[in-house]
mmCIF file of C-alpha atoms in Angstrom:
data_model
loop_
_atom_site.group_PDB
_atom_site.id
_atom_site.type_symbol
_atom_site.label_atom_id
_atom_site.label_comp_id
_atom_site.label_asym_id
_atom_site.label_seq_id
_atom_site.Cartn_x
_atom_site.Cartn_y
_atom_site.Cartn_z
ATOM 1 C CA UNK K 1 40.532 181.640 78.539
ATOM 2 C CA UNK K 2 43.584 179.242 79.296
ATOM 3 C CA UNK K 3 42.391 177.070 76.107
ATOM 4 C CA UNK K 4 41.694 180.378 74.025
ATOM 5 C CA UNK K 5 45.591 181.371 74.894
ATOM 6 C CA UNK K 6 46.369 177.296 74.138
ATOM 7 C CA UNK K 7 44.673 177.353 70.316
ATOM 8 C CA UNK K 8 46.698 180.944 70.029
ATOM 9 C CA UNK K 9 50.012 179.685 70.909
ATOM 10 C CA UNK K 10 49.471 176.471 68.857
ATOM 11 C CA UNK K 11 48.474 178.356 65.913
ATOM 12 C CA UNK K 12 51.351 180.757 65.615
ATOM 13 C CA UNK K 13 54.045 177.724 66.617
ATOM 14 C CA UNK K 14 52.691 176.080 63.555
ATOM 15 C CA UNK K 15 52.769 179.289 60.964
ATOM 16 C CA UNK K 16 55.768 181.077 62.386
ATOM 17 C CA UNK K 17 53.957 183.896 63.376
ATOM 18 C CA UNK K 18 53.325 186.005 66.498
ATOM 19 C CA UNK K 19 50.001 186.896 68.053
ATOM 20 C CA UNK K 20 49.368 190.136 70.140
ATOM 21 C CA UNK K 21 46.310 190.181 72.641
ATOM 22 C CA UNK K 22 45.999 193.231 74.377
ATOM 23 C CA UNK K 23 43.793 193.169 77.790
ATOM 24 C CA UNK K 24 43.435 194.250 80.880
ATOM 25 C CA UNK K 25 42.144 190.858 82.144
ATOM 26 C CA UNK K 26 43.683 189.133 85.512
ATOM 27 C CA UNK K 27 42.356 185.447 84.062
ATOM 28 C CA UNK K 28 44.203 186.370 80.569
ATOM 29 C CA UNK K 29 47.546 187.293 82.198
ATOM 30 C CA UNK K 30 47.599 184.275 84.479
ATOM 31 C CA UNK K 31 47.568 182.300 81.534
ATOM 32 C CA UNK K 32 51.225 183.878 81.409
ATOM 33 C CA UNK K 33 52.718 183.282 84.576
ATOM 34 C CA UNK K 34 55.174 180.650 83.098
ATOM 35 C CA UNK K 35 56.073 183.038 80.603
ATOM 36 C CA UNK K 36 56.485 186.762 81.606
ATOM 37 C CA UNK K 37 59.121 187.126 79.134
ATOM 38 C CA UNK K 38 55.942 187.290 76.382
ATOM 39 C CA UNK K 39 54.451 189.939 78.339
ATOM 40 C CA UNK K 40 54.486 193.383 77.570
ATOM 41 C CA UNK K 41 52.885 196.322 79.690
ATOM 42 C CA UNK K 42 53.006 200.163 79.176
ATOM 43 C CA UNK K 43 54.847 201.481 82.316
ATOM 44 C CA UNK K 44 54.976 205.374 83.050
ATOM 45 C CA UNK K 45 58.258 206.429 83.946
ATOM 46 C CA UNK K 46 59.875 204.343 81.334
ATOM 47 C CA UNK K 47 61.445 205.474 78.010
ATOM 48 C CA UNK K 48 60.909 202.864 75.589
ATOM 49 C CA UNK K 49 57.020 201.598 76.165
ATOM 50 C CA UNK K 50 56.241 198.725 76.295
ATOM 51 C CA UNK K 51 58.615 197.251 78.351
ATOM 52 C CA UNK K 52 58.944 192.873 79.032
ATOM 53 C CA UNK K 53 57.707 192.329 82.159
ATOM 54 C CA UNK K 54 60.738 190.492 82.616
ATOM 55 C CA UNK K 55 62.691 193.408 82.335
ATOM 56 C CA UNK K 56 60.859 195.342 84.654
ATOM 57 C CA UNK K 57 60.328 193.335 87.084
ATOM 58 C CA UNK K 58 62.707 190.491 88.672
ATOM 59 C CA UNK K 59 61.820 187.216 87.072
ATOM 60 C CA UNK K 60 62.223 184.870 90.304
ATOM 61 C CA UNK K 61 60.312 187.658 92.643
ATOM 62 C CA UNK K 62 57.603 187.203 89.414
ATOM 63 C CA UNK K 63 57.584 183.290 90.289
ATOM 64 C CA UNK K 64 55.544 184.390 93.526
ATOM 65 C CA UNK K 65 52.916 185.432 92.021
ATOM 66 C CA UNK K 66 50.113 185.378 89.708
ATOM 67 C CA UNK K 67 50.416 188.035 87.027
ATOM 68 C CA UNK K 68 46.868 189.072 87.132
ATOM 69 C CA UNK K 69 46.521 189.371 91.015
ATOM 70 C CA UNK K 70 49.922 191.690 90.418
ATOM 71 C CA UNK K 71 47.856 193.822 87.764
ATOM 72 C CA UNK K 72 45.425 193.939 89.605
ATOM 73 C CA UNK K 73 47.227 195.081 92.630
ATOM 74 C CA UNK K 74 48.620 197.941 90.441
ATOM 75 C CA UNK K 75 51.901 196.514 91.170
ATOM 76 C CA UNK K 76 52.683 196.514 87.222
ATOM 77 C CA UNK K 77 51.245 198.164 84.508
ATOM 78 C CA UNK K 78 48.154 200.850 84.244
ATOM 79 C CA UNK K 79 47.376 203.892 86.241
ATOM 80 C CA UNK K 80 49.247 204.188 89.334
ATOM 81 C CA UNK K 81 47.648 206.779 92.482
ATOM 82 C CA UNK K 82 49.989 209.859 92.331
ATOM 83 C CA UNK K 83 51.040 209.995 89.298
#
């Protein structure tokens, strides 16, 4: 996966262009931990979806963590209990 998301970001630096993966995959959003800023998740309770990651949540308390073990802790993103 981490190479996969390598060859990606490689590939659009060197045409200009952005790519868009859209998962639900913990090993996929690790490959973002650096980068939460080129996240996006769809966030109930928020009026413009999607929102950065960065924006919803504080980037240095995002520094603590692995995305994916976030997502998968419900802690961003997806269905939440309750609502």
């Amino acid at each position: 996966v981490r190479y996969l998301v390598e060859c990606f970001r490689d590939w659009s630096a060197a045409r200009g262009v952005t790519v868009l993966l859209a998962t639900h995959s913990p090993a996929l959003l690790d490959c973002f931990n650096d980068a939460p800023d080129q996240v996006y998740v769809m966030e109930s309770g928020h009026g413009g979806l999607p929102v950065r990651l960065d924006q919803l949540r504080d980037r240095r308390w995002l520094a603590n963590f692995a995305l994916g073990a976030l997502y998968m802790d419900l802690r961003f993103g997806g269905h939440r209990l309750g609502s």
